[in-house]
Tab-separated table of C-alpha atoms in Angstrom:
chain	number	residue	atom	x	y	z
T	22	UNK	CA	0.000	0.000	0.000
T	23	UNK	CA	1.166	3.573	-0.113
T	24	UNK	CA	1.863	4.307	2.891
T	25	UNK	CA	3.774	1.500	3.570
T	26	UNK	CA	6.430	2.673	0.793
T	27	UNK	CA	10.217	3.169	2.223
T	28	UNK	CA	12.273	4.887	-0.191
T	29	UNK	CA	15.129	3.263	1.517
T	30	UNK	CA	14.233	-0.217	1.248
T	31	UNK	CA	13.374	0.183	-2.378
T	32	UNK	CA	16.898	1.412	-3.045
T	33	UNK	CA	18.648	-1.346	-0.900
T	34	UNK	CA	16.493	-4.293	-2.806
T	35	UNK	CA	17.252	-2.335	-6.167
T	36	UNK	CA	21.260	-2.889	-5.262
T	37	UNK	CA	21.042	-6.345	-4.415
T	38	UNK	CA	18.907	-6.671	-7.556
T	39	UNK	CA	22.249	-5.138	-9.757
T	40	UNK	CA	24.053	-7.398	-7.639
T	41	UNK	CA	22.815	-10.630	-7.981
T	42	UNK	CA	21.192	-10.295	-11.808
T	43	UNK	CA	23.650	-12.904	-13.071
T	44	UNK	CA	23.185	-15.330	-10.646
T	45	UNK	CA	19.335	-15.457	-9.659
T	46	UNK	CA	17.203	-17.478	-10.935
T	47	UNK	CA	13.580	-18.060	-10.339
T	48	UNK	CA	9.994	-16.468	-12.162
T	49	UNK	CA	10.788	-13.843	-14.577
T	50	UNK	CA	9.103	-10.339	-13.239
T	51	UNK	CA	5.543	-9.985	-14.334
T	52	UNK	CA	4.100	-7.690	-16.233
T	53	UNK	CA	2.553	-4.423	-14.819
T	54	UNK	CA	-0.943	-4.533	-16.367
T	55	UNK	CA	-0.824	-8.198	-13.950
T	56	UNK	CA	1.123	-6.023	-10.853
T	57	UNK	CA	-1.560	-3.504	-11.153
T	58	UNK	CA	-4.476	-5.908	-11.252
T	59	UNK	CA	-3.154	-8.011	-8.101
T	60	UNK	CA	-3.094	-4.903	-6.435
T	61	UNK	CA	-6.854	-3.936	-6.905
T	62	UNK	CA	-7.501	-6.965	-5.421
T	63	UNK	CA	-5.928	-6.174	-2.414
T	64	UNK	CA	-7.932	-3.059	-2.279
T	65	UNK	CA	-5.216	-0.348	-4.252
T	66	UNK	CA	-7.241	2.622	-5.694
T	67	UNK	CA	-5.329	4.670	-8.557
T	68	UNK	CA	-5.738	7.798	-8.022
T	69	UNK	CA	-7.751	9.669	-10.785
T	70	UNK	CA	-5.824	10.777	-14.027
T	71	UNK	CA	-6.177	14.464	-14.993
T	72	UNK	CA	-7.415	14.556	-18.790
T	73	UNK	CA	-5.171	16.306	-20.595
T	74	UNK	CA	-7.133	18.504	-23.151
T	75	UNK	CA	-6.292	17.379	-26.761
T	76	UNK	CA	-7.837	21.306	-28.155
T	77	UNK	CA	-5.513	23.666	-29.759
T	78	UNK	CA	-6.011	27.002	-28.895
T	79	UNK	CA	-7.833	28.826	-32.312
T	80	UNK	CA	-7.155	32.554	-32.308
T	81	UNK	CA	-10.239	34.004	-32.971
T	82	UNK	CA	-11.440	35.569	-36.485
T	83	UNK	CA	-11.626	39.691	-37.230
T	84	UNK	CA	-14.312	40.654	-39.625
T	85	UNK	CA	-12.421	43.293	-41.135
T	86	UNK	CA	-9.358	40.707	-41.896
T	87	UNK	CA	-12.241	38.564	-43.813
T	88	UNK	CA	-13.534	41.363	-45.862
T	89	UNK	CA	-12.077	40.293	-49.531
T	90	UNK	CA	-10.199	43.012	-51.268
T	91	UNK	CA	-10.871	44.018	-55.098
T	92	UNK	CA	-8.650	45.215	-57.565
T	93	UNK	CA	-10.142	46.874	-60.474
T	94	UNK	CA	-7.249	47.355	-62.568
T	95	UNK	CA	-6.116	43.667	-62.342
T	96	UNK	CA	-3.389	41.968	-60.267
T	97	UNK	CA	0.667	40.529	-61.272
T	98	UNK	CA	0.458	37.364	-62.618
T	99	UNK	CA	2.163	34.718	-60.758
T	100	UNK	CA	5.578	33.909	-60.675
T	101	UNK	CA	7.141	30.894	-61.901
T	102	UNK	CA	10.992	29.760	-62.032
T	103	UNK	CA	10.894	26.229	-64.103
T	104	UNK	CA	10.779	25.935	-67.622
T	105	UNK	CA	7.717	25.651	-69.609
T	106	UNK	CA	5.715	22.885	-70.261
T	107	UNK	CA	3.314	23.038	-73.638
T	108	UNK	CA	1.306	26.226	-73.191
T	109	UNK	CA	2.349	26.081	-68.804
T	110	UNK	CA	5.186	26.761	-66.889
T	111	UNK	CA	6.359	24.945	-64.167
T	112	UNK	CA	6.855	25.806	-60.354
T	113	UNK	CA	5.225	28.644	-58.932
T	114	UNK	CA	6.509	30.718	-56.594
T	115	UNK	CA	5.176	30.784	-52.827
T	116	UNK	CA	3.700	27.444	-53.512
T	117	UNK	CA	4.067	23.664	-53.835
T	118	UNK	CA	4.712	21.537	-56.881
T	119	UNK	CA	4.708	17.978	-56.648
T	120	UNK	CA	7.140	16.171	-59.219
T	121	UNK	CA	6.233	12.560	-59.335
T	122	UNK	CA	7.561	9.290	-60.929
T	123	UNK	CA	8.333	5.757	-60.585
T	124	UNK	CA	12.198	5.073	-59.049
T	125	UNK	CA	14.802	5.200	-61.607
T	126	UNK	CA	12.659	6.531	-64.010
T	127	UNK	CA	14.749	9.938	-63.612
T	128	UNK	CA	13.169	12.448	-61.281
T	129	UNK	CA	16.119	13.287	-59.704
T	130	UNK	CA	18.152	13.598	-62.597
T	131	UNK	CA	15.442	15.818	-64.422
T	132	UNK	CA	15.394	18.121	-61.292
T	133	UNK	CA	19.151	18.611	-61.033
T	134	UNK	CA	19.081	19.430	-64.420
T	135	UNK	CA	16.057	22.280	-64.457
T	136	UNK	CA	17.827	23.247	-61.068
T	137	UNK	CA	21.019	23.775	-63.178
T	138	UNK	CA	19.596	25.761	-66.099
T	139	UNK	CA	17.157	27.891	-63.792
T	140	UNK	CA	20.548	28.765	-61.554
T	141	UNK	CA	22.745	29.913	-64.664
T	142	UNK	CA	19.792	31.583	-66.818
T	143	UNK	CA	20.433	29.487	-69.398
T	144	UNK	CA	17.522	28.370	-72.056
T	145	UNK	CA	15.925	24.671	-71.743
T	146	UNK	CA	15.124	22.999	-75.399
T	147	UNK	CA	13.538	26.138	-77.082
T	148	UNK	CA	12.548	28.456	-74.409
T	149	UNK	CA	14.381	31.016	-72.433
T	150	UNK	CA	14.736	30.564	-68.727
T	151	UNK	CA	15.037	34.018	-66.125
T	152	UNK	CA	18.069	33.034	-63.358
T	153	UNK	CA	17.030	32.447	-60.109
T	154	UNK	CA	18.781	31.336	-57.041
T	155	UNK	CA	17.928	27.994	-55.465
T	156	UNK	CA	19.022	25.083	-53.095
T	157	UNK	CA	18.542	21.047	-53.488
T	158	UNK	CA	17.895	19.295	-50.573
T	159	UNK	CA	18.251	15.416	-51.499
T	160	UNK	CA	17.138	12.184	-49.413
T	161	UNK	CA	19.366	9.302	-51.271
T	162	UNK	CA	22.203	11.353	-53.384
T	163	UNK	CA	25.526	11.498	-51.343
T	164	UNK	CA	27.415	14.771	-51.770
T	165	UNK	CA	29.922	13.109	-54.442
T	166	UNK	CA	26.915	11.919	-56.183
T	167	UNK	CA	24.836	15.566	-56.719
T	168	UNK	CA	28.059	16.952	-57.785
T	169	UNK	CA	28.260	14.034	-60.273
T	170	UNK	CA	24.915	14.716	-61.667
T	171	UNK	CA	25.572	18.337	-61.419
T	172	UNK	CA	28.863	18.550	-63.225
T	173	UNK	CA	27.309	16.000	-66.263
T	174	UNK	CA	25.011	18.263	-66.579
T	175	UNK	CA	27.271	21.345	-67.430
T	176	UNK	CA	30.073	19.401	-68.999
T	177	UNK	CA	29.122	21.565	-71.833
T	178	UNK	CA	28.317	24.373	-70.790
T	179	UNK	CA	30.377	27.435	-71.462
T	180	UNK	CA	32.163	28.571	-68.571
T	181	UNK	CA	30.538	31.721	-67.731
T	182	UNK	CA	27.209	29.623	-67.164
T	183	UNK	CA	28.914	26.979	-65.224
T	184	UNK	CA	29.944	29.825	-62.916
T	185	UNK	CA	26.934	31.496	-62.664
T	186	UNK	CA	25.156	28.053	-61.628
T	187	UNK	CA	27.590	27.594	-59.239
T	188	UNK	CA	27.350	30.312	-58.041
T	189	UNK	CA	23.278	30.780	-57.676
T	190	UNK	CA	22.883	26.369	-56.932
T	191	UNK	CA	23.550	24.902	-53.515
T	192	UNK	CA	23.219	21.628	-52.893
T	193	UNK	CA	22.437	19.335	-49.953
T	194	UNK	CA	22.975	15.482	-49.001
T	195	UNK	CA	20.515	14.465	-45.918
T	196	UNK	CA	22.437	11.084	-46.278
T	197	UNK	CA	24.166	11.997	-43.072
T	198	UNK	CA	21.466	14.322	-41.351
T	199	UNK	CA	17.831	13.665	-40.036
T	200	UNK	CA	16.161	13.920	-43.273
T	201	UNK	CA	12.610	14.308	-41.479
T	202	UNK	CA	10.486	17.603	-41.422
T	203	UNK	CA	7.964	16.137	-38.978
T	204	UNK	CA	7.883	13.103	-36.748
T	205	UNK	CA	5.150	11.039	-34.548
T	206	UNK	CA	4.946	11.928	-30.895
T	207	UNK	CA	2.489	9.682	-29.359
T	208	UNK	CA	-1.110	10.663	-31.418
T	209	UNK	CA	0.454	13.531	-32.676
T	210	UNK	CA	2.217	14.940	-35.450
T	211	UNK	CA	5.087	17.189	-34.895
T	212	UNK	CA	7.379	19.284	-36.966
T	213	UNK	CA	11.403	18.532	-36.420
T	214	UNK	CA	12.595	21.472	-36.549
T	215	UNK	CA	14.148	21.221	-40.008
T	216	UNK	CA	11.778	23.273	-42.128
T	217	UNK	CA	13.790	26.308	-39.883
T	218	UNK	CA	16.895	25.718	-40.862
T	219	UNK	CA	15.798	25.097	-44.555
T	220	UNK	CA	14.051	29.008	-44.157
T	221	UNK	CA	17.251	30.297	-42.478
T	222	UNK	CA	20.069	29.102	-45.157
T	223	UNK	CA	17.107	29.865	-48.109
T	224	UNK	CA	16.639	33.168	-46.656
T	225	UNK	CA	20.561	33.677	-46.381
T	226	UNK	CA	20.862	32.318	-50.023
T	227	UNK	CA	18.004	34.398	-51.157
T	228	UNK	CA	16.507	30.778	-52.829
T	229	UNK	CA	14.152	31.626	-55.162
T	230	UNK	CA	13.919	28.123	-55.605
T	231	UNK	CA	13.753	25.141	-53.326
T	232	UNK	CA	13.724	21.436	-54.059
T	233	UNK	CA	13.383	18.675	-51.196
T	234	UNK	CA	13.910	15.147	-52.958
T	235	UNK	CA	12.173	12.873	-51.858
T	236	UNK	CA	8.733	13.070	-49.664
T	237	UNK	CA	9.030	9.887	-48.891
T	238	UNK	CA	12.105	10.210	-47.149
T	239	UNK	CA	11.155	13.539	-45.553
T	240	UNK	CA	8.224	11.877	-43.754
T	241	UNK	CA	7.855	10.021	-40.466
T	242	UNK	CA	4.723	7.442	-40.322
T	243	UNK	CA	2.092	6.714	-42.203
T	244	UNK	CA	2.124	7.668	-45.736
T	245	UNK	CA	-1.579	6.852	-46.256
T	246	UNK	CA	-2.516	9.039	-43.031
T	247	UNK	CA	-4.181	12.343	-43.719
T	248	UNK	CA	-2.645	13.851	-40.306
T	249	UNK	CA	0.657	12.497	-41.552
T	250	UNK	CA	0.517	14.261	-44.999
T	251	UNK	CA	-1.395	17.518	-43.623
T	252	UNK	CA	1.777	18.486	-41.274
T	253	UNK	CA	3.647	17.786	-43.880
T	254	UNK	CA	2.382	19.914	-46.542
T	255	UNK	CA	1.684	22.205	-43.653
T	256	UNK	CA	5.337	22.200	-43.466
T	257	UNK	CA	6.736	22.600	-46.701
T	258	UNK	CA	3.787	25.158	-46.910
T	259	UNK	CA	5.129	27.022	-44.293
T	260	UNK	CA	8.894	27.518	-46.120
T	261	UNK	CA	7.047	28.002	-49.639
T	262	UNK	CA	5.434	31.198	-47.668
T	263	UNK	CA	8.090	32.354	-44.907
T	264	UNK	CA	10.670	32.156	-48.099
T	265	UNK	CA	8.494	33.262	-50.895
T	266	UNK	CA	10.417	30.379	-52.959
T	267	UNK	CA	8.524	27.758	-55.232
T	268	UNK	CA	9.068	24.496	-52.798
T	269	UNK	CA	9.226	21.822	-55.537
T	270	UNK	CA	9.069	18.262	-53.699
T	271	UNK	CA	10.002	15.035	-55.220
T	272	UNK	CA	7.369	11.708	-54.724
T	273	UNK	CA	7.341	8.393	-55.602
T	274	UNK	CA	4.371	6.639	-57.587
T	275	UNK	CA	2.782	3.666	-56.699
T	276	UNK	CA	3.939	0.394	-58.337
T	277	UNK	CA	0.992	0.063	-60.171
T	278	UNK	CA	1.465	3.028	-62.295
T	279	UNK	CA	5.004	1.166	-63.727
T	280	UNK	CA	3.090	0.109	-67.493
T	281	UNK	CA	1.332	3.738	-66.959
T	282	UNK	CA	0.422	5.392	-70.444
T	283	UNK	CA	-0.632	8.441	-69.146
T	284	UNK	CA	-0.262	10.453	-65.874
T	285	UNK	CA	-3.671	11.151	-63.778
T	286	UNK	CA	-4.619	12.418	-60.856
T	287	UNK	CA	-4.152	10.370	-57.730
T	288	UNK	CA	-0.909	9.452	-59.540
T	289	UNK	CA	1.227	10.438	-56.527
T	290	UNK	CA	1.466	7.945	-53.539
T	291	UNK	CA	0.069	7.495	-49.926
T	292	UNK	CA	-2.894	10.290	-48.965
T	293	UNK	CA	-4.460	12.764	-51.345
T	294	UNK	CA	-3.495	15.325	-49.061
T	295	UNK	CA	-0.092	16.285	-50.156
T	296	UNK	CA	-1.611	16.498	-53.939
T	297	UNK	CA	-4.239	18.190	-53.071
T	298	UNK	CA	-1.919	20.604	-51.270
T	299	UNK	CA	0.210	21.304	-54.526
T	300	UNK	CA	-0.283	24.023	-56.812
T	301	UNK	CA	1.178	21.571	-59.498
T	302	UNK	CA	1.213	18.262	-59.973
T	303	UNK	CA	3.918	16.686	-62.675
T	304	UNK	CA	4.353	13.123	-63.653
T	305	UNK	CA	6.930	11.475	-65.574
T	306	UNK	CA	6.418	8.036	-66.759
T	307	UNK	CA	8.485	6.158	-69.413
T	308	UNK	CA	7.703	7.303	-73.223
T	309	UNK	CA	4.257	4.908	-73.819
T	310	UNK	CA	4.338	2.815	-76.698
T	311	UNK	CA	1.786	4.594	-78.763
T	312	UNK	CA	4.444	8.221	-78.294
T	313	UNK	CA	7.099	6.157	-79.584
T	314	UNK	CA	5.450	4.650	-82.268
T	315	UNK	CA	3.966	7.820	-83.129
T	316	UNK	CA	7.532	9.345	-83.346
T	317	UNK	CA	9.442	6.679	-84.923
T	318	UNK	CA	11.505	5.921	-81.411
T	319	UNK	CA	10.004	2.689	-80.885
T	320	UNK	CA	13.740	1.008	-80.919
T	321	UNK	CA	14.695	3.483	-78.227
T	322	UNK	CA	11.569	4.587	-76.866
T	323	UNK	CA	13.894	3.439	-73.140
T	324	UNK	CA	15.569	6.491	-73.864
T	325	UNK	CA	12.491	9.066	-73.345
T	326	UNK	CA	10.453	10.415	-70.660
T	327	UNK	CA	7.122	11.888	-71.417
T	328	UNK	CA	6.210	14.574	-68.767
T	329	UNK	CA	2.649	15.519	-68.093
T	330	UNK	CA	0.676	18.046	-65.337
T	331	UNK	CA	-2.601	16.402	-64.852
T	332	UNK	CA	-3.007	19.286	-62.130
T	333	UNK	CA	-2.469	23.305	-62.540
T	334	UNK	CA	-3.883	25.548	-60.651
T	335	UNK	CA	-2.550	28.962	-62.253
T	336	UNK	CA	-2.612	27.655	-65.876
T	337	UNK	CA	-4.126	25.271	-68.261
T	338	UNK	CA	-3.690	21.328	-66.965
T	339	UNK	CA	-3.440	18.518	-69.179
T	340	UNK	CA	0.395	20.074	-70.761
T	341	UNK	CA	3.049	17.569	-72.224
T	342	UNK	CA	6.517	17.751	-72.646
T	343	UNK	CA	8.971	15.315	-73.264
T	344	UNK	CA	12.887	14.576	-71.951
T	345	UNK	CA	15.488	12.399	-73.293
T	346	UNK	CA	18.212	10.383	-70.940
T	347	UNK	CA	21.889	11.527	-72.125
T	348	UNK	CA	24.872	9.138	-71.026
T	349	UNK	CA	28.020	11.068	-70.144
T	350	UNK	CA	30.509	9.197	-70.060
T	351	UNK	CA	33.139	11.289	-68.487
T	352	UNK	CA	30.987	11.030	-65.524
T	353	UNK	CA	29.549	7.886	-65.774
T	354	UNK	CA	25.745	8.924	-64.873
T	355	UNK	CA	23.268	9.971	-66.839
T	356	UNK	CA	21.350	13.508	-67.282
T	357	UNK	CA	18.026	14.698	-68.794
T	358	UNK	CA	18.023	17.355	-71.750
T	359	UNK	CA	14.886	18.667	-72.960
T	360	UNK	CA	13.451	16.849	-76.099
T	361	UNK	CA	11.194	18.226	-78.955
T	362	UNK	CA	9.513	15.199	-80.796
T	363	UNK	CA	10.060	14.910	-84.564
T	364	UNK	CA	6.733	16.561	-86.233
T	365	UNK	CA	5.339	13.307	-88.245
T	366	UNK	CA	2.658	14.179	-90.924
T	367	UNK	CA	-0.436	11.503	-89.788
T	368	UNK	CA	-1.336	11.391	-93.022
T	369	UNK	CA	1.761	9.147	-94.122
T	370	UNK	CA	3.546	6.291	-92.124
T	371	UNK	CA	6.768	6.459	-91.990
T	372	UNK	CA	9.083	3.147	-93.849
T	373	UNK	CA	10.934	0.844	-92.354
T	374	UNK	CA	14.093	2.360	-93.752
T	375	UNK	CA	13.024	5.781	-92.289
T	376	UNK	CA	11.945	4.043	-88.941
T	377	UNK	CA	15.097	2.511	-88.784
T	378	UNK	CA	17.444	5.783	-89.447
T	379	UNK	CA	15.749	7.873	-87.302
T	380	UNK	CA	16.390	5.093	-84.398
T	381	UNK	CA	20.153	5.159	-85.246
T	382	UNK	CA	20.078	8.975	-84.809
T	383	UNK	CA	18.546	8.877	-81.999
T	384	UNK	CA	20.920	5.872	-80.320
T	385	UNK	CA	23.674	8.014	-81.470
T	386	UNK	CA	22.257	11.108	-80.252
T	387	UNK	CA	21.503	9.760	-76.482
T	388	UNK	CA	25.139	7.493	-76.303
T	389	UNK	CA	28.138	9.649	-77.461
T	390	UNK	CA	31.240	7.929	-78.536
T	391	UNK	CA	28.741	5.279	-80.381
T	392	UNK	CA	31.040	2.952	-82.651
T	393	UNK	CA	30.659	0.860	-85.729
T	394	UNK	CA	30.686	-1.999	-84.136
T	395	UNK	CA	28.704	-1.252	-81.482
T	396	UNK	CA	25.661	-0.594	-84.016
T	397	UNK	CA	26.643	-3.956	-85.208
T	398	UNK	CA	25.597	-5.211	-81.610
T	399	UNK	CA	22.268	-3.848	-81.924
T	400	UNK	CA	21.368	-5.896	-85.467
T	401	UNK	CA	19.732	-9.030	-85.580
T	402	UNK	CA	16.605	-10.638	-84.433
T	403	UNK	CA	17.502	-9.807	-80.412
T	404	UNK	CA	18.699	-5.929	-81.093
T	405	UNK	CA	16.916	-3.248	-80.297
T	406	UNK	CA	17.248	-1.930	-83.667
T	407	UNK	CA	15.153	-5.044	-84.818
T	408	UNK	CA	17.457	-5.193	-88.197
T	409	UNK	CA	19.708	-7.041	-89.925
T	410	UNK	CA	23.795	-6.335	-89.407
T	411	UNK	CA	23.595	-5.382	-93.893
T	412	UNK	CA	20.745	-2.984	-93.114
T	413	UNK	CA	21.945	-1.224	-90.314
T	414	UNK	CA	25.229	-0.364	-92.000
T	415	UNK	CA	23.315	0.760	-95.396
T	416	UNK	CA	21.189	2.747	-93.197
T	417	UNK	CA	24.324	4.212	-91.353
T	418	UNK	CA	25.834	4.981	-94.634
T	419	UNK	CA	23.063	6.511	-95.926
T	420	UNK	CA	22.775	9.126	-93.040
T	421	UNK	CA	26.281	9.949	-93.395
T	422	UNK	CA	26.042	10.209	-97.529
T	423	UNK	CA	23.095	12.874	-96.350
T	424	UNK	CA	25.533	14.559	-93.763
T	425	UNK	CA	23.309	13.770	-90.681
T	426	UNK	CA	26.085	11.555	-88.980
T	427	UNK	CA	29.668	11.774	-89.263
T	428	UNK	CA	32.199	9.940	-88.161
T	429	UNK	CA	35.660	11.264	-86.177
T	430	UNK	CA	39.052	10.566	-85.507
T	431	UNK	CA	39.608	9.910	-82.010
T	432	UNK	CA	42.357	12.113	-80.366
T	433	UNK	CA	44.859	10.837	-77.164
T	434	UNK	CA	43.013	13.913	-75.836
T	435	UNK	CA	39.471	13.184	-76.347
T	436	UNK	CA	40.026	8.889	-75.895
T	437	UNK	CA	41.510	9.927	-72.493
T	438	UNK	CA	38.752	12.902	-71.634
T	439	UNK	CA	36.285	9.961	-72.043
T	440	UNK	CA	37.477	6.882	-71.064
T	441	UNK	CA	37.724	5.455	-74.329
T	442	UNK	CA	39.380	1.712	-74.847
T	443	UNK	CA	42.583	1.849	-76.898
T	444	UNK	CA	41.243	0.365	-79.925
T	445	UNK	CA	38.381	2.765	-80.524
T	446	UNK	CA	39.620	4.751	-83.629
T	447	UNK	CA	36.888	6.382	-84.672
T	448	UNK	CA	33.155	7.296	-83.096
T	449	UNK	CA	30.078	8.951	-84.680
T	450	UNK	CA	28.793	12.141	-84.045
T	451	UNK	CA	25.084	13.548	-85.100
T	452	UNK	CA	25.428	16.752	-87.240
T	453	UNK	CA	22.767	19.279	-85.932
């Protein structure tokens, strides 16, 4: 009973406890749900428990603050940093965009690469692009690896725009940090802290831009929980506003969107909350058959990405685009450039001979330092090229009779810049 506790005589049994744990044997200690319920029987009462109130305090609403305000002359359009996207642009400032995809399908890579282009100013596929200043916060990518992707992606470039995206780009590995911006305390869901120091360095940076790869990585619990997702979104809300940057977020797809031909809502995974939070919603998804076949890139459709917003709130919804995966070897990765499809005229089908040079461009195209021989590995019945060895040489010599490829020496400089083996002598190049 309580009043028979000695503090003393606890302590003393608790010793002799530490003292003789490897040596005692005997009943292992019950549990306390059983402790407690022995001890009602022998008359214990627990004392009441105080209810802790689960309410938030809710500041009260002001009728003038609710009053809605009218602007005859018309308002600024919205800002946006990303590129465009059909007849919409992506990523609008002071808001969320969601940019979703299956793993490996290149989401990261694609994002590196805007983030790159929006930092220098420097045009993506056909349109220009205003510099901005921005930060990438990423789940998975170690440091080595986002400078990786970062440097194949200005390889290129001339060197005032590598310096200027240097310059305006920072970029973050979590791989070592608490990636989390909330967490679960008991029935609760609390921020960590995080989305504060991601305000303080975008603040100090003057981000115009910020990109937090991936959600799922970002989120403690329940994916599928509405609380989970709210604080979230509340979350990266909260930076989008404090910051005034477009907060573009990274998500993964559900597994059974992987044969997707087309991106819809509810494409993103766990709760609708997050997407119903975004401003934007972007998918990328494999080229679909029909694209590819539409294009004459069935024999590398692998190669392409189709983009698509099935959600815009400040523009027209429904927009496609399309990016192509580029190999660079000096870097061993791969990076995303924009891609314009070939205009085919539906009225006539394009021949096999046509089908089959415009797939040799476009292997070329997407895998520099492309070799005789290794078009040679792409003939027959199990290539992709889905050709005999004779045709895909006339084919190649055709395109280079036209002047579309050429083929180069191969320089000590440039075998070494790229890796090459010794006994490549020559490579193919596509003349633009």
């Amino acid at each position: 009973m309580a009043h028979e506790y000695d503090a003393a005589e606890v302590d003393r049994q608790f010793d002799w406890g530490l003292k003789n744990k490897a040596s005692t044997s005997g009943k292992p200690a019950r549990r306390a749900r059983s402790i407690l319920y022995d001890a009602k029987q022998y008359g214990y009462a627990p004392p009441p428990m105080d209810r802790v109130s689960a309410r938030v305090e809710i500041l009260p609403f002001d009728r003038l603050e609710g009053l809605p305000g009218f602007f005859p002359n018309g308002m600024d359009p919205n800002v946006f940093v990303g590129p465009m996207v059909g007849k919409a642009q992506l990523f609008p400032a002071r808001a969320i965009s969601l940019l979703v995809a299956l793993g490996s399908v290149g989401k990261t890579s694609s994002l590196i690469a805007m983030a790159g282009h929006i930092s220098a100013g420097r045009p993506w596929g056909g349109g220009s692009l205003q510099q901005r200043r921005g930060i990438v916060f990423s789940v998975e990518e170690t440091q080595q690896e986002l400078w990786r992707k970062f440097s194949a992606t200005v390889v290129d470039w001339p060197k005032g725009d590598v310096r200027r995206a240097q310059d305006g780009l920072l970029m973050y590995s979590m791989s070592e940090r608490d990636p989390r911006l909330t967490r679960a305390v008991n029935r609760n869901i609390e921020p960590t802290g995080l989305a504060e120091s991601i305000i303080k360095i975008a603040t100090e940076h003057e981000a115009e831009f910020i990109i937090l790869d991936h959600l799922q990585g970002m989120v403690s619990g329940d994916l599928n929980n509405s609380d989970t997702m709210v604080a979230v979104a509340h979350e990266c809300n909260r930076i989008a506003t404090v910051t005034g940057a477009a907060v573009v977020v990274a998500a993964h797809t559900s597994k059974g969107n992987i044969n997707a031909e087309e991106v819809n809502h509810g494409f993103s995974t766990g709760s609708l909350a997050m997407e119903n939070a975004a401003r934007q919603v972007v998918g990328l998804i494999p080229m679909p058959q029909k694209d590819a076949k539409a294009f004459g890139l069935e024999a590398v459709r692998t190669n392409y990405i189709r983009l698509e917003m099935p959600k815009n709130s400040y523009g027209p919804g429904g927009e496609v685009a399309y990016l192509a995966k580029h190999y660079v070897p000096a870097f061993h990765t791969v990076t995303v450039v924009p891609f314009d499809p070939p205009v085919v005229n539906a009225g006539a089908a394009l021949t096999k001979d046509e089908r089959l040079q415009r797939a040799i461009v476009e292997h070329v195209r997407r895998h520099p330092n492309t070799t005789a021989s290794s078009l040679d590995k792409l003939a027959g019945p199990s290539g992709s090229l889905k050709a005999s060895r004779k045709q895909v040489r006339d084919a190649v010599q055709e395109l280079t009779d036209m002047g579309v490829l050429k083929e180069i020496d191969v320089t000590k400089e440039y075998r070494k810049r790229y890796g090459l083996m010794p006994q490549v002598r020559e490579v193919y190049i596509v003349k633009e």
